[in-house]
C-alpha positions as a Markdown table, in Angstrom:
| # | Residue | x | y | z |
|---|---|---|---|---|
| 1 | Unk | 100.1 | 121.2 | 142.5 |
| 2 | Unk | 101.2 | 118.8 | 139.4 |
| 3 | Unk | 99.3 | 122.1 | 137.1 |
| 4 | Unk | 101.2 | 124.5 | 138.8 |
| 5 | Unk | 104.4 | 123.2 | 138.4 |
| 6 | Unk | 103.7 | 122.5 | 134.6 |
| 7 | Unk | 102.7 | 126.5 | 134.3 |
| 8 | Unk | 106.0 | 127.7 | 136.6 |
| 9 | Unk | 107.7 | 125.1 | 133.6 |
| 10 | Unk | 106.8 | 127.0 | 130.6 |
| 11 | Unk | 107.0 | 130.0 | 131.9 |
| 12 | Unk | 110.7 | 128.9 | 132.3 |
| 13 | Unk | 110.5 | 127.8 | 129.1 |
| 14 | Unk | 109.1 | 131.1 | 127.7 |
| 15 | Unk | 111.7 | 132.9 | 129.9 |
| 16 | Unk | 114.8 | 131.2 | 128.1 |
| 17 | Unk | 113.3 | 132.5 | 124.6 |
| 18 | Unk | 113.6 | 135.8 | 125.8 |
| 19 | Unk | 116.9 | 135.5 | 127.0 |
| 20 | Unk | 117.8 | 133.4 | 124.1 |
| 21 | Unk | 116.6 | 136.2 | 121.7 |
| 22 | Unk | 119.4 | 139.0 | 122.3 |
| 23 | Unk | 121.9 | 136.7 | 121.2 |
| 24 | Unk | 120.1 | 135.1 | 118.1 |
| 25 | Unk | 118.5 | 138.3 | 117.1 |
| 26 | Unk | 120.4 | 139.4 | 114.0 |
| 27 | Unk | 120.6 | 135.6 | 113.0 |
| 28 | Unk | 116.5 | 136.1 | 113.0 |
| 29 | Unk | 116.3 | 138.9 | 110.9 |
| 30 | Unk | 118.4 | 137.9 | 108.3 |
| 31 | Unk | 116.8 | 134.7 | 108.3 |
| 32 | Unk | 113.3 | 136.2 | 108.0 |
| 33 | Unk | 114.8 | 138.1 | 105.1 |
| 34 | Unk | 115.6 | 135.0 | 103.1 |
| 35 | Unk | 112.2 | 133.7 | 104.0 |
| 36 | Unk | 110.8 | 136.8 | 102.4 |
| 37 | Unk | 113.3 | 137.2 | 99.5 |
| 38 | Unk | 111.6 | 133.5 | 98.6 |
| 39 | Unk | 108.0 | 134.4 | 98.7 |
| 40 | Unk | 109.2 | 137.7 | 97.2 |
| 41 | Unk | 110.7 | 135.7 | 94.2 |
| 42 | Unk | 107.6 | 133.0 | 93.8 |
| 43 | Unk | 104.7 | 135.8 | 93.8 |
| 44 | Unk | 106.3 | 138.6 | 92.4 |
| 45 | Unk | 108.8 | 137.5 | 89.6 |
| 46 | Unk | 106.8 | 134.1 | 89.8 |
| 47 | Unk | 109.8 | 131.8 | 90.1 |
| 48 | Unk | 109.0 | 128.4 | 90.8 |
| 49 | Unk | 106.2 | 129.3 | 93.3 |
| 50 | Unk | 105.6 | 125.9 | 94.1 |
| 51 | Unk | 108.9 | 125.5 | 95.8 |
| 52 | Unk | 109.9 | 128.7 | 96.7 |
| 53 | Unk | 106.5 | 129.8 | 98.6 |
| 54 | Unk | 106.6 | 127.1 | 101.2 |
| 55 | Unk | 110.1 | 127.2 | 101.3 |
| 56 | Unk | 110.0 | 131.3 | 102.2 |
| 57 | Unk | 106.9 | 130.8 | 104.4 |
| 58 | Unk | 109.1 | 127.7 | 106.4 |
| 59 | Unk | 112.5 | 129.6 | 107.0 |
| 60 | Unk | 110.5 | 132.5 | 108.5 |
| 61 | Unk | 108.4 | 130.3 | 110.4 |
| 62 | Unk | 111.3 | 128.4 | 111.9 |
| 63 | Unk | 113.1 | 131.7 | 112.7 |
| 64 | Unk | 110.2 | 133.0 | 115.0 |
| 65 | Unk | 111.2 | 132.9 | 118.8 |
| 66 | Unk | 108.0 | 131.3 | 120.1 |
| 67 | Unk | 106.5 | 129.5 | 116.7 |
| 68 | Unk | 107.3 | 125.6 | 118.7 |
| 69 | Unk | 107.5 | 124.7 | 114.7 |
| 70 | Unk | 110.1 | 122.6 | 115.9 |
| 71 | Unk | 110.3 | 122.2 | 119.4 |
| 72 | Unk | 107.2 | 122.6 | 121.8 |
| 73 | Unk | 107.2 | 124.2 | 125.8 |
| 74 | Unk | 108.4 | 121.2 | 127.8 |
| 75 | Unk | 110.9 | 120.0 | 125.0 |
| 76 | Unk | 108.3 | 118.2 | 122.9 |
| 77 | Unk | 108.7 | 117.9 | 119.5 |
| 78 | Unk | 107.2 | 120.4 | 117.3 |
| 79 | Unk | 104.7 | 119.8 | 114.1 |
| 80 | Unk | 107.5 | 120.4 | 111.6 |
| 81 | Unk | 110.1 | 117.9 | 113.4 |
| 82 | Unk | 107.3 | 115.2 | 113.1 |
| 83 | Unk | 106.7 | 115.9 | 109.0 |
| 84 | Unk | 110.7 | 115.8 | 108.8 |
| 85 | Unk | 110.8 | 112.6 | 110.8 |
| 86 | Unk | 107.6 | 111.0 | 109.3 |
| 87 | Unk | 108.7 | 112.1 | 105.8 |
| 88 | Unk | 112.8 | 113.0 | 105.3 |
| 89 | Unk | 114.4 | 110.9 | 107.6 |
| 90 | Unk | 112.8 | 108.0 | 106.5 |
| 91 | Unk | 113.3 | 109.0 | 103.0 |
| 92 | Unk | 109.1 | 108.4 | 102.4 |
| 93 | Unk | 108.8 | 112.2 | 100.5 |
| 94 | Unk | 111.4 | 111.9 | 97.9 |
| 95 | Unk | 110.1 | 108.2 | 97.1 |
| 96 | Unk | 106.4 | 109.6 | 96.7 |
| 97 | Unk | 107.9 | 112.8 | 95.1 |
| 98 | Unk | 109.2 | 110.5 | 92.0 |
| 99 | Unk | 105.9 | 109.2 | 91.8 |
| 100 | Unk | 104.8 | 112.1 | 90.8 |
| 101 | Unk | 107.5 | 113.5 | 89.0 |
| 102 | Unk | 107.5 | 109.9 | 86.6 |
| 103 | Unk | 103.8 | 110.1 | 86.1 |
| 104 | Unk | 104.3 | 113.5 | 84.4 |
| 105 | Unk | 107.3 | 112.4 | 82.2 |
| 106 | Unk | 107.0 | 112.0 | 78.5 |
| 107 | Unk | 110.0 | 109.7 | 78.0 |
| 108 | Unk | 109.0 | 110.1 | 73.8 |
| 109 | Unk | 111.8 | 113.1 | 73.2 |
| 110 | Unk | 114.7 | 110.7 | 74.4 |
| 111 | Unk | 112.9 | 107.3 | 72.9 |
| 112 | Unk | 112.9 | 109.4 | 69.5 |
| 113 | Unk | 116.9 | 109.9 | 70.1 |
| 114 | Unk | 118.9 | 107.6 | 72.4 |
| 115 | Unk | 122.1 | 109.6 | 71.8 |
| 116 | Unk | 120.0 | 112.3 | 74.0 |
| 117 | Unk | 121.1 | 110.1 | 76.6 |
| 118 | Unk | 124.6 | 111.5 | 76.7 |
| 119 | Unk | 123.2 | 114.8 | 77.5 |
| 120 | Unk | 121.9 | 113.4 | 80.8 |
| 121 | Unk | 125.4 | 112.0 | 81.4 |
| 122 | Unk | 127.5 | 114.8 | 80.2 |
| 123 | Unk | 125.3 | 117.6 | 82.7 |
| 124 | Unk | 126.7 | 115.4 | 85.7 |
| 125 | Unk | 130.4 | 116.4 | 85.3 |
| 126 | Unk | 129.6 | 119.1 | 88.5 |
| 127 | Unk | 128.9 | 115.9 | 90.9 |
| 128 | Unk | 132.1 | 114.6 | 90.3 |
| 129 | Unk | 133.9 | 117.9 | 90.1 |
| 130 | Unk | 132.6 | 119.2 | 93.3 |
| 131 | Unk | 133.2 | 116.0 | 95.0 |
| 132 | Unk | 136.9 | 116.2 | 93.8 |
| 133 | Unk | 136.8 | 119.7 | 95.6 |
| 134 | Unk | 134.4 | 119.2 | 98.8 |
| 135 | Unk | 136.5 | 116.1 | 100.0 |
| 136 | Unk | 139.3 | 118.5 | 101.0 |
| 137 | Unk | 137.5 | 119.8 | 103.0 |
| 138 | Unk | 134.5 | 117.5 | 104.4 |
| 139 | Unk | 134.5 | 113.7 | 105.3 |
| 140 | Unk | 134.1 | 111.5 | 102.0 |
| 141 | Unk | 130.2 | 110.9 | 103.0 |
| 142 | Unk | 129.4 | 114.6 | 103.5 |
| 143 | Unk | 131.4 | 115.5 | 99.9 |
| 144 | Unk | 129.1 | 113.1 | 98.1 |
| 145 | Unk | 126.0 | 114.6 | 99.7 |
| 146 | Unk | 127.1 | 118.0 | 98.9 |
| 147 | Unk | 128.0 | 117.2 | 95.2 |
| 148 | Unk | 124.3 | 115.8 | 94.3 |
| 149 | Unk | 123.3 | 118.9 | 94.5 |
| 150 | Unk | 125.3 | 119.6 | 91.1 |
| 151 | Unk | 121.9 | 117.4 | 89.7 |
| 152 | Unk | 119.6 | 119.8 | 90.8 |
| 153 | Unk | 117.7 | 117.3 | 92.3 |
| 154 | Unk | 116.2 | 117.8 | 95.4 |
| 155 | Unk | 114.7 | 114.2 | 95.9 |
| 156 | Unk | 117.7 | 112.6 | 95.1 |
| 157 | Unk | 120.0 | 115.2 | 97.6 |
| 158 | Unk | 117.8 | 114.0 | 99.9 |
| 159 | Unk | 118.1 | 110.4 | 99.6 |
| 160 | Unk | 121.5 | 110.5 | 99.4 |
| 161 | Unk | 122.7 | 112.6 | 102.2 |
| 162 | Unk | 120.2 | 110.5 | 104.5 |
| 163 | Unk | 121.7 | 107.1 | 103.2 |
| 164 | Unk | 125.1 | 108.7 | 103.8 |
| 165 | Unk | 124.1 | 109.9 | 107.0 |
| 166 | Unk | 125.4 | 113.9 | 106.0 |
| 167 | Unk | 125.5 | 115.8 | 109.2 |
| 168 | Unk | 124.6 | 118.9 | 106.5 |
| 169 | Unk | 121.7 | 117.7 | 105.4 |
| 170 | Unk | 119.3 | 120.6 | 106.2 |
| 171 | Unk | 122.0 | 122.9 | 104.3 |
| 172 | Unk | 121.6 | 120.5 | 101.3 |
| 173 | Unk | 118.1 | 120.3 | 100.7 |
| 174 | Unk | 118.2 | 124.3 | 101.0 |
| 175 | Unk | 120.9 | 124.2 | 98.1 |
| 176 | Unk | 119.1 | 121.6 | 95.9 |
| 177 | Unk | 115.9 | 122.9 | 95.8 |
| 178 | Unk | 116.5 | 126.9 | 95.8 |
| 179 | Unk | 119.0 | 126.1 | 92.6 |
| 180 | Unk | 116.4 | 124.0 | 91.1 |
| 181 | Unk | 113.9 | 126.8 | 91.2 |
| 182 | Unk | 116.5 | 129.6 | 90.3 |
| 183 | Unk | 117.9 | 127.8 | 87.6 |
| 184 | Unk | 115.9 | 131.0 | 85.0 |
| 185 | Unk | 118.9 | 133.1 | 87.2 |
| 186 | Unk | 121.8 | 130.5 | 87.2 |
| 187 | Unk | 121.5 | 128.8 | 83.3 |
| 188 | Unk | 121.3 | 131.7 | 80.8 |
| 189 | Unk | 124.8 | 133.7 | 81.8 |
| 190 | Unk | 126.0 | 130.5 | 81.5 |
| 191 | Unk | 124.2 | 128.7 | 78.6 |
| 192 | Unk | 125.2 | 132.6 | 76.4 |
| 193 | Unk | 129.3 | 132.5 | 77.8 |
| 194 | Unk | 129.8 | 128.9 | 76.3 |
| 195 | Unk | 127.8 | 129.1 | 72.8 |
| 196 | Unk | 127.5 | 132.0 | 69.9 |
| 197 | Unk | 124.6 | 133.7 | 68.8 |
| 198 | Unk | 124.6 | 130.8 | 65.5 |
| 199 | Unk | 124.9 | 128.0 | 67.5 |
| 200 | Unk | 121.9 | 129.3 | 69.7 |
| 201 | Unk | 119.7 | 129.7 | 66.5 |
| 202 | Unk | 120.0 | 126.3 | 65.2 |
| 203 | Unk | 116.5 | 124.3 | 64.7 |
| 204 | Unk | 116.2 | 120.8 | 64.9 |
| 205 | Unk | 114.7 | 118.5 | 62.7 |
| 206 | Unk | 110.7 | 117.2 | 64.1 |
| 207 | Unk | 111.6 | 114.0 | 66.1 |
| 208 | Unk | 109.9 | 110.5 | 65.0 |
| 209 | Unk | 106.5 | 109.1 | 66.5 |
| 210 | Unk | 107.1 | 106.7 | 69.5 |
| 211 | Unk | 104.7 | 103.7 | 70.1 |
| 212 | Unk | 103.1 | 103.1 | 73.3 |
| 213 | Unk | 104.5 | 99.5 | 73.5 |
| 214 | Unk | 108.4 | 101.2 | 73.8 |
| 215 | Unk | 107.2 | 103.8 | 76.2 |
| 216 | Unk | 106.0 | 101.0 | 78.0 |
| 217 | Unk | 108.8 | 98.2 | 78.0 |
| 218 | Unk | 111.2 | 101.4 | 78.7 |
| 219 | Unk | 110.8 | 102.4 | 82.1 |
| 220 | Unk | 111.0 | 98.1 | 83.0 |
| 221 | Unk | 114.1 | 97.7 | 81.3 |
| 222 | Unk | 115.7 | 100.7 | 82.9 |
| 223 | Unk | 114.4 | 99.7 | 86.3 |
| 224 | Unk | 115.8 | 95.8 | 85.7 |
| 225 | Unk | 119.0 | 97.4 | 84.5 |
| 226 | Unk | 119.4 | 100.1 | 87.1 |
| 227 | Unk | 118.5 | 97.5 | 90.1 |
| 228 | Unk | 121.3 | 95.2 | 89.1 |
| 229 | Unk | 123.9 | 97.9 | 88.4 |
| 230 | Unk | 123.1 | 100.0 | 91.6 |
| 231 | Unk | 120.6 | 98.8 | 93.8 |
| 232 | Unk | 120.7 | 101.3 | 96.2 |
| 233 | Unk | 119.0 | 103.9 | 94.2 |
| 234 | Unk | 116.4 | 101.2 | 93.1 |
| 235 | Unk | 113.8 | 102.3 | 95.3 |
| 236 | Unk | 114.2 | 105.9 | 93.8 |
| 237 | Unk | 114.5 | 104.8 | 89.9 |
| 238 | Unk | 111.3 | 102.3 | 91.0 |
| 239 | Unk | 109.1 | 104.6 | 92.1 |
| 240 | Unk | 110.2 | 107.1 | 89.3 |
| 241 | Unk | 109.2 | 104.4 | 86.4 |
| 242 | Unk | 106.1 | 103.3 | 88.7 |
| 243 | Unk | 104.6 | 106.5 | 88.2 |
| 244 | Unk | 105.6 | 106.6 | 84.4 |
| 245 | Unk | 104.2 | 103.1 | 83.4 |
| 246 | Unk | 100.8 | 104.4 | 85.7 |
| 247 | Unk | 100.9 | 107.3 | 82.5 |
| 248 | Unk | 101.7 | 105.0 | 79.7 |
| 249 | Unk | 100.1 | 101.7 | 80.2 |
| 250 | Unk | 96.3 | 104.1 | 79.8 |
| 251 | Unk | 94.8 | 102.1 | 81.8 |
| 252 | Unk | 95.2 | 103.6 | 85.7 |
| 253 | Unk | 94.2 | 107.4 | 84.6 |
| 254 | Unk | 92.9 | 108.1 | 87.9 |
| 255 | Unk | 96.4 | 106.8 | 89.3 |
| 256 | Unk | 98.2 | 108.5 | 87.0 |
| 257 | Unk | 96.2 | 111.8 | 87.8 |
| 258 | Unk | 96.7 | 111.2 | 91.4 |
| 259 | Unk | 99.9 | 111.2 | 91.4 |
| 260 | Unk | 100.3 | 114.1 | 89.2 |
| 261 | Unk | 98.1 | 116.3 | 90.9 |
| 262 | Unk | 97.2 | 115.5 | 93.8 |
| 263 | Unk | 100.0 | 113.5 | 95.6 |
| 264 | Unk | 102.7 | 115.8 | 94.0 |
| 265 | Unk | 100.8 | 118.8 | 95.3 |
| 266 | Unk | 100.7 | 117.2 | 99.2 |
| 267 | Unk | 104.2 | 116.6 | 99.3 |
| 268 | Unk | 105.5 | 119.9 | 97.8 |
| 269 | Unk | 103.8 | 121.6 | 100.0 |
| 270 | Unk | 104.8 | 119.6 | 102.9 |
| 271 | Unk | 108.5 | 119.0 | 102.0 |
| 272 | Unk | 108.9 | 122.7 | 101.1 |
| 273 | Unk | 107.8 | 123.8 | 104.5 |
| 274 | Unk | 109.8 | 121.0 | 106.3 |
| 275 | Unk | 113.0 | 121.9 | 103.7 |
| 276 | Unk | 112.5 | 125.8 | 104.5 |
| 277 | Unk | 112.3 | 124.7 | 108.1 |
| 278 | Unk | 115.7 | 123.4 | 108.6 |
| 279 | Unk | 117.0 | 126.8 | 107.5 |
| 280 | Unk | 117.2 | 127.7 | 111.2 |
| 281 | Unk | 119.4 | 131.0 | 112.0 |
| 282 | Unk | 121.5 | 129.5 | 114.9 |
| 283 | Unk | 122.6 | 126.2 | 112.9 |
| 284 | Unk | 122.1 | 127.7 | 109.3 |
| 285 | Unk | 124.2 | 130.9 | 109.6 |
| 286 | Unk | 128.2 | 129.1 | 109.9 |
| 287 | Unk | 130.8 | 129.0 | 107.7 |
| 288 | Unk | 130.0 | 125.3 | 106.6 |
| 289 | Unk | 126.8 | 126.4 | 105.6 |
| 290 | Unk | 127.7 | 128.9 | 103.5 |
| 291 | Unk | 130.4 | 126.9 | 101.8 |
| 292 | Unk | 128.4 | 123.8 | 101.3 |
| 293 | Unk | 125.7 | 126.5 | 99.2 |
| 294 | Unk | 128.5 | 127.7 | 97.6 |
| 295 | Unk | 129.9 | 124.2 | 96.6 |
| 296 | Unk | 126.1 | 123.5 | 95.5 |
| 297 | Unk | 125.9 | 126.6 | 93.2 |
| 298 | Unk | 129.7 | 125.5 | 91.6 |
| 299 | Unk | 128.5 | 122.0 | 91.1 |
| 300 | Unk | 125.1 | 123.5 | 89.6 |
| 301 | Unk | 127.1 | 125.5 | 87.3 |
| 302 | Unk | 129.6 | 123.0 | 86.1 |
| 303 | Unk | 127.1 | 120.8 | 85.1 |
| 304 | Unk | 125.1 | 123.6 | 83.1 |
| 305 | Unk | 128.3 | 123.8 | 81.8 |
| 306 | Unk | 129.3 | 120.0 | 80.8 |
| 307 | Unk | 125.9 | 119.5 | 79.4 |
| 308 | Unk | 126.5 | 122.6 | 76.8 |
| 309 | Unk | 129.8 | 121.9 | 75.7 |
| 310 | Unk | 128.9 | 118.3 | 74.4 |
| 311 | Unk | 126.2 | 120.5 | 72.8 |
| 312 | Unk | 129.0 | 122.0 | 71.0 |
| 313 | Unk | 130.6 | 119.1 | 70.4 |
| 314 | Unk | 127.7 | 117.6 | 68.6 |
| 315 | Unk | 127.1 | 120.7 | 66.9 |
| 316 | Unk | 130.2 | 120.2 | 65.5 |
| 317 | Unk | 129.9 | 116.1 | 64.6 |
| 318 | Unk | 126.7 | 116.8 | 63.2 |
| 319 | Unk | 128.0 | 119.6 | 60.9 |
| 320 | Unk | 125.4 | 122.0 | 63.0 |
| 321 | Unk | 122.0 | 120.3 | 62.9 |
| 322 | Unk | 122.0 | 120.3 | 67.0 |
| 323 | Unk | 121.5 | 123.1 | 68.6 |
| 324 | Unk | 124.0 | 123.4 | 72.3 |
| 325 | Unk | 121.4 | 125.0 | 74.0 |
| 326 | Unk | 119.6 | 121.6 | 74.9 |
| 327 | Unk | 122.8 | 120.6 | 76.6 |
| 328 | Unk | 122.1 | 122.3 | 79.2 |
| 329 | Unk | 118.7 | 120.7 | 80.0 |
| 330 | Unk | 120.8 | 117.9 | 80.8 |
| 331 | Unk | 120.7 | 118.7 | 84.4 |
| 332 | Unk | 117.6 | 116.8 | 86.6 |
| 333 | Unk | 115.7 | 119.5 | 87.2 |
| 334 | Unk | 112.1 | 118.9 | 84.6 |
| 335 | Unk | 110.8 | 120.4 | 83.2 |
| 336 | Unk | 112.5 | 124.0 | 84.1 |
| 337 | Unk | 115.6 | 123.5 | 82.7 |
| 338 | Unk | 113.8 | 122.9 | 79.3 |
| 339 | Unk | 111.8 | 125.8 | 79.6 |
| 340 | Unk | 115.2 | 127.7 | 79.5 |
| 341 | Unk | 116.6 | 126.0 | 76.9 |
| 342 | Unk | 113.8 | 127.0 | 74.8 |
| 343 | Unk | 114.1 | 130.4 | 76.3 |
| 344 | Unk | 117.2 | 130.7 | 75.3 |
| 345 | Unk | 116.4 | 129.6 | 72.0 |
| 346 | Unk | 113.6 | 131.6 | 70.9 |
| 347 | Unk | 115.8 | 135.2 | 72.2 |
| 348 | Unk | 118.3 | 133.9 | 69.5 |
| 349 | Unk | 115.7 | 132.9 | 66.9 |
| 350 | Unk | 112.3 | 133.7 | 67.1 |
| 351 | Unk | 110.9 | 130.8 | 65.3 |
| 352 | Unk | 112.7 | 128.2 | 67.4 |
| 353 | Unk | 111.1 | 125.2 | 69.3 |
| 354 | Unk | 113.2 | 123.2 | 71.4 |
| 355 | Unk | 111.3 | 122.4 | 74.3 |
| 356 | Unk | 110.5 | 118.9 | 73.1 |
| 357 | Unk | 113.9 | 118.5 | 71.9 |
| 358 | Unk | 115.7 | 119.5 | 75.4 |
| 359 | Unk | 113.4 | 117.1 | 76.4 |
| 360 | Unk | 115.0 | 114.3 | 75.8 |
| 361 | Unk | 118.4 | 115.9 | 78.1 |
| 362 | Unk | 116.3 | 116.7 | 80.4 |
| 363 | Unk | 114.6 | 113.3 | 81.5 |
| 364 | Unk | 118.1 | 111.4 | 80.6 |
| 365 | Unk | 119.3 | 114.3 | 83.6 |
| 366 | Unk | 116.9 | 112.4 | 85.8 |
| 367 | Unk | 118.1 | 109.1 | 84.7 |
| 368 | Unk | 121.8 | 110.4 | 84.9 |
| 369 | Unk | 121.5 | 112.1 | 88.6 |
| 370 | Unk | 120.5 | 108.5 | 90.0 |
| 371 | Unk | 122.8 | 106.8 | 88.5 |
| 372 | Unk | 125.5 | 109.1 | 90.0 |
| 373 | Unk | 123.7 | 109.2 | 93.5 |
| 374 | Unk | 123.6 | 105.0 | 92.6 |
| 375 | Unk | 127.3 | 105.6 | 92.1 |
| 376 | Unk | 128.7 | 107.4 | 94.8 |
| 377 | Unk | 126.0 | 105.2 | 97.5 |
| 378 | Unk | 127.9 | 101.9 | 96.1 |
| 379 | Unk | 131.3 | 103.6 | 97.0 |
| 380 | Unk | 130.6 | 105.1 | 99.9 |
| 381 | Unk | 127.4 | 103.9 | 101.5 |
| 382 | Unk | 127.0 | 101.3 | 104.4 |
């Protein structure tokens, strides 16, 4: 008797997906577009394929009508509700994310020029901007969640809309991390509008060498310093200077290799899946939604955009011995935003190298996006 009712109850189950499906059905499609538009994007312009494949492959998973990738028959949770519990709600991916991220950090570019550090500060002017703009419109904790997003950061969007407690937090993730991995689309229109074609052809100088004791003392003094300041990011800016003392101290390689390979590799794929999960058609596809991506790609822009013009500026102090271009790699996003600066660079002279010098923006952007999260969490968190 007890099996039969259990079969007559997910039939009923089955029979309110297919009633369900007339009225979500466009919703569907134009989610399982997106989802393929990703994996389109990752495989065949190669963009970022380790976020945007699991992302795709998530958003169409979540839009199927009977995938129970987040809800089983009989209301149970699905497999991807328990990875976003076990490892977004509680925040435990973005902390093991930085692990990762800090292990494969070379802090040498912005050791060999502090000033770089400006950069990192400069590239966060579209937080602040957006917030300004989103808290017309949202409550004071969702327009801090949504303007993190300006770091292209998708750790730190993460950890900040859960500590805010953003009821937009699946839009969020979906903004942070598909502008972090279009940011080859979103820079360069940007990066050309704000400089000239001289400014883009300026090469810098070779940088000093750093010792191994600074890179070492470095990420303990900026943990001590960041921990006092704004202890609510601590955990973050911890776990981010764990992983790049396990690099520099030379003496845990197969630490250091774990969490560069392997542990980064676990949690991408799981967090992309989970992140393209929440992209769910009937919650996904509203007027919020939309706006909050389109606050996200303003914020993104803007601090593209503050990061280059104090390029300019120091182009200018500096009688044009720095190039603007690395500006822009002051956003958090590493190393992709100083691949495009060196892009950009090369297009405009052919025997420029500014990777190593955009660098130096690039990790200060890092630095910068958690003191900003740090920031806006001391004002507005509990």
């Amino acid at each position: 008797m007890e099996t039969l009712l259990l079969k007559v109850s997910v039939l009923q189950e089955f029979a309110n997906l297919f009633s369900n499906i007339g009225e979500t059905k466009w919703q569907m499609v134009l989610m399982w577009a997106v989802g393929g538009l990703l994996i389109y994007l990752a495989i065949g312009k190669q963009m970022e394929p380790t976020l945007l494949l699991p992302m795709g492959f998530g958003t169409i998973l979540v839009n199927l009508p009977w995938s129970g990738a987040i809800t089983q028959p009989g209301a149970e949770a699905g497999p991807i509700s328990v990875l976003y519990d076990a490892g977004i709600a509680n925040e435990l991916f973005p902390l093991l994310l930085f692990i990762g991220i800090g292990a494969m950090i070379d802090f040498g570019p912005l050791l060999k020029n502090p000033w770089l550090m400006l950069f990192g500060a400069a590239a966060q002017f579209g937080i602040f901007f957006t917030f300004f703009v989103a808290s017309f419109f949202f409550d004071i904790n969702d327009a801090a969640s949504i303007a993190i997003i300006g770091a292209a950061d998708g750790p730190t969007s993460i950890f900040v809309a859960n500590e805010l407690g953003s009821k937009y937090i699946g839009a969020i993730m979906v903004a942070a991390y598909s502008y972090m991995a279009l940011i080859p689309i979103i820079q360069p229109p940007i990066m050309k509008l704000l400089t000239t074609k001289k400014e883009r052809a300026v090469e810098m100088k070779q940088l000093r060498t750093v010792s191994k004791t600074e890179k070492i003392i470095f990420p303990v003094v900026v943990l001590v310093i960041c921990a006092f300041m704004l202890p609510s990011v601590a955990p973050l800016i911890g776990m981010f200077m764990l992983g790049n003392l396990f690099r520099e101290s030379g003496v845990v390689e197969r630490l250091s290799d774990t969490a560069q390979n392997a542990l980064t590799n676990i949690v991408t794929i799981m967090l992309g899946v989970t992140v393209g999960a929440t992209a769910n058609g009937q919650t996904f596809l509203s007027s919020k939604t939309i706006f909050i991506i389109i606050l996200g790609l303003t914020a993104f822009c803007f601090s593209t955009a503050g990061g280059v013009l104090l390029g300019k500026v120091m182009y200018l102090v500096t009688k044009g011995k720095v190039n603007p271009l690395i500006g822009s790699a002051g956003v958090s996003a590493v190393p992709m935003a100083a691949r495009v600066s060196q892009v950009e660079g090369r297009k405009a002279n052919p025997t420029n190298f500014l990777l190593m010098h955009a660098m130096g923006p690039n990790v200060a952007g890092v630095i910068g996006s958690a003191v900003a999260a740090g920031f806006l969490l001391l004002l507005f968190g509990k």
